[in-house]
Amino acid sequence: MSVNEIIILVLMVGYAIYRQTQRHEVVGDTRFKLAIVYGIVGLVVGGYHVPDTGWEIGFLVASLGLSVIVGLLRGNHTKVWNEGGRVLSQGTTFTISLFVLMVLAKVGLGTVAYFADISDSGGFGEILLMVALMMVFQAQIIWRRAEPLGARHHGTDPVDPTGTPDLVQPRS
């Protein structure tokens, strides 16, 4: 990874950590927004290739598995509650720690692969794609926990339904 890629990765990880510390409303149709952003940036930046050896496939499977497991854990341990007609969520110290440890593990896997001469092509884009995968699983679990609490599927704020046709009650 270049110095610029490392700086961008640190900034994106920092932003993701910041977002996790903030309370935000859970809305069904926007739950994958951050994962999509990270995935697009990962695809645009590049830094990955199709594995062509058994070891590369093994490292890819381990990395994918780590993303899924961490996403499921984070989704189940994120705080989710109903407050004032909105369903909110917020990361915890545990979920933020899992995120940081996952990113460090992915950097570690890439470093081991490089120095063991298993692969020298992994990089920034690959890490962002793995983070995006983790976010997809996390967002879906949070959504499944928030939906029974009354989380909105789409639309504008139910507390201020101006402009939301699906929340306007018909007149009798």
XYZ file of C-alpha atoms in Angstrom:
172
model
C 0.000 0.000 0.000
C 1.175 3.486 -0.774
C 1.337 6.238 1.832
C -1.726 7.889 0.247
C -3.707 4.635 0.449
C -2.757 4.223 4.106
C -3.843 7.798 4.868
C -7.170 7.292 3.064
C -7.694 3.958 4.847
C -7.003 5.563 8.235
C -9.431 8.402 7.413
C -12.167 6.012 6.264
C -11.690 3.794 9.321
C -11.769 6.907 11.500
C -14.990 8.054 9.855
C -16.548 4.608 10.307
C -15.599 4.664 13.995
C -17.027 8.162 14.387
C -20.334 7.072 12.751
C -20.534 4.118 15.127
C -20.321 6.395 18.157
C -23.252 8.491 16.920
C -26.895 7.649 17.490
C -28.723 7.350 14.200
C -32.124 6.248 13.053
C -32.500 2.803 11.525
C -34.366 3.046 8.204
C -34.813 -0.065 6.085
C -34.117 1.220 2.602
C -30.953 3.127 3.605
C -29.399 0.484 5.834
C -26.745 -0.491 3.271
C -25.750 3.075 2.306
C -22.382 3.144 4.116
C -21.525 -0.379 2.948
C -22.223 0.657 -0.643
C -19.968 3.708 -0.304
C -17.108 1.602 1.072
C -17.661 -1.030 -1.620
C -17.616 1.512 -4.431
C -14.461 3.170 -3.105
C -12.882 -0.284 -2.759
C -13.752 -1.162 -6.364
C -12.576 2.184 -7.737
C -9.281 2.133 -5.849
C -8.481 -1.469 -6.687
C -5.601 -3.328 -5.068
C -6.981 -6.843 -5.433
C -6.888 -9.710 -7.855
C -8.510 -13.094 -8.344
C -6.605 -15.642 -6.243
C -4.819 -18.280 -8.272
C -3.105 -20.459 -5.653
C -4.448 -22.537 -2.803
C -2.870 -20.231 -0.227
C -4.389 -17.134 -1.820
C -7.806 -18.796 -1.872
C -7.333 -19.773 1.776
C -6.465 -16.206 2.773
C -9.447 -14.872 0.818
C -11.835 -17.354 2.457
C -10.416 -16.504 5.908
C -10.832 -12.804 5.220
C -14.398 -13.219 3.931
C -15.266 -15.413 6.900
C -13.824 -12.862 9.315
C -15.936 -10.115 7.711
C -19.123 -12.159 8.003
C -18.474 -13.238 11.609
C -17.562 -9.729 12.754
C -20.597 -8.284 10.930
C -22.914 -10.757 12.644
C -21.360 -10.112 16.056
C -21.496 -6.360 15.620
C -25.095 -6.480 14.417
C -26.123 -8.464 17.476
C -24.226 -6.249 19.942
C -25.124 -2.804 18.587
C -27.562 -0.940 20.822
C -31.025 -0.668 19.211
C -33.984 1.078 20.858
C -37.198 2.995 20.203
C -37.183 6.617 21.282
C -39.854 9.182 20.502
C -41.310 7.292 17.556
C -37.922 6.535 15.970
C -35.813 3.403 16.198
C -32.208 4.334 16.878
C -28.945 2.424 16.968
C -25.477 3.142 18.256
C -22.263 1.185 18.404
C -20.754 0.119 21.698
C -17.183 -0.098 22.907
C -17.333 -3.798 22.052
C -18.578 -3.278 18.475
C -16.057 -0.523 17.809
C -13.268 -2.720 19.203
C -14.366 -5.568 16.926
C -14.230 -3.232 13.924
C -10.721 -1.996 14.745
C -9.497 -5.544 15.434
C -10.972 -6.744 12.133
C -9.189 -4.028 10.154
C -5.935 -4.788 11.978
C -6.421 -8.518 11.316
C -6.945 -7.856 7.615
C -3.819 -5.715 7.443
C -2.027 -8.473 9.369
C -3.242 -11.176 6.975
C -2.034 -9.105 4.037
C 1.338 -8.536 5.683
C 1.767 -12.251 6.414
C 0.763 -13.114 2.845
C 3.278 -10.614 1.485
C 6.243 -11.680 3.622
C 5.453 -15.400 3.214
C 5.516 -14.779 -0.547
C 1.936 -16.062 -0.813
C 0.547 -12.918 -2.405
C 1.831 -9.426 -3.017
C -1.223 -7.974 -4.713
C -3.679 -7.354 -1.840
C -4.229 -3.812 -0.807
C -6.426 -0.917 0.098
C -9.378 -1.724 -2.155
C -9.505 -5.289 -0.899
C -9.654 -4.130 2.732
C -12.476 -1.702 1.925
C -14.446 -4.430 0.138
C -14.076 -6.699 3.169
C -15.200 -3.866 5.462
C -18.203 -3.300 3.162
C -19.103 -6.993 3.416
C -18.946 -6.771 7.215
C -21.187 -3.682 7.134
C -23.782 -5.480 4.997
C -24.152 -8.304 7.515
C -24.148 -5.878 10.441
C -26.777 -3.624 8.845
C -29.060 -6.552 8.068
C -28.899 -7.892 11.639
C -29.557 -4.416 13.050
C -32.503 -4.042 10.673
C -33.956 -7.398 11.755
C -33.676 -6.272 15.388
C -35.087 -2.783 14.678
C -38.052 -3.768 12.522
C -40.137 -5.263 15.393
C -39.497 -2.062 17.365
C -41.242 -0.046 14.626
C -38.330 1.003 12.411
C -39.396 2.693 9.192
C -38.958 0.826 5.933
C -38.620 4.080 3.966
C -39.959 7.591 3.743
C -39.637 10.637 5.882
C -39.679 11.006 9.625
C -42.824 9.488 11.203
C -42.718 12.124 13.940
C -43.088 14.786 11.210
C -44.949 13.004 8.402
C -45.207 16.055 6.135
C -44.797 14.889 2.580
C -45.036 11.189 3.357
C -48.086 9.814 1.547
C -47.776 6.343 3.090
C -48.197 7.770 6.599
C -51.126 10.118 5.890
C -54.388 8.725 7.241
C -57.438 8.901 4.957
C -60.288 11.117 6.085
C -63.505 9.415 7.170
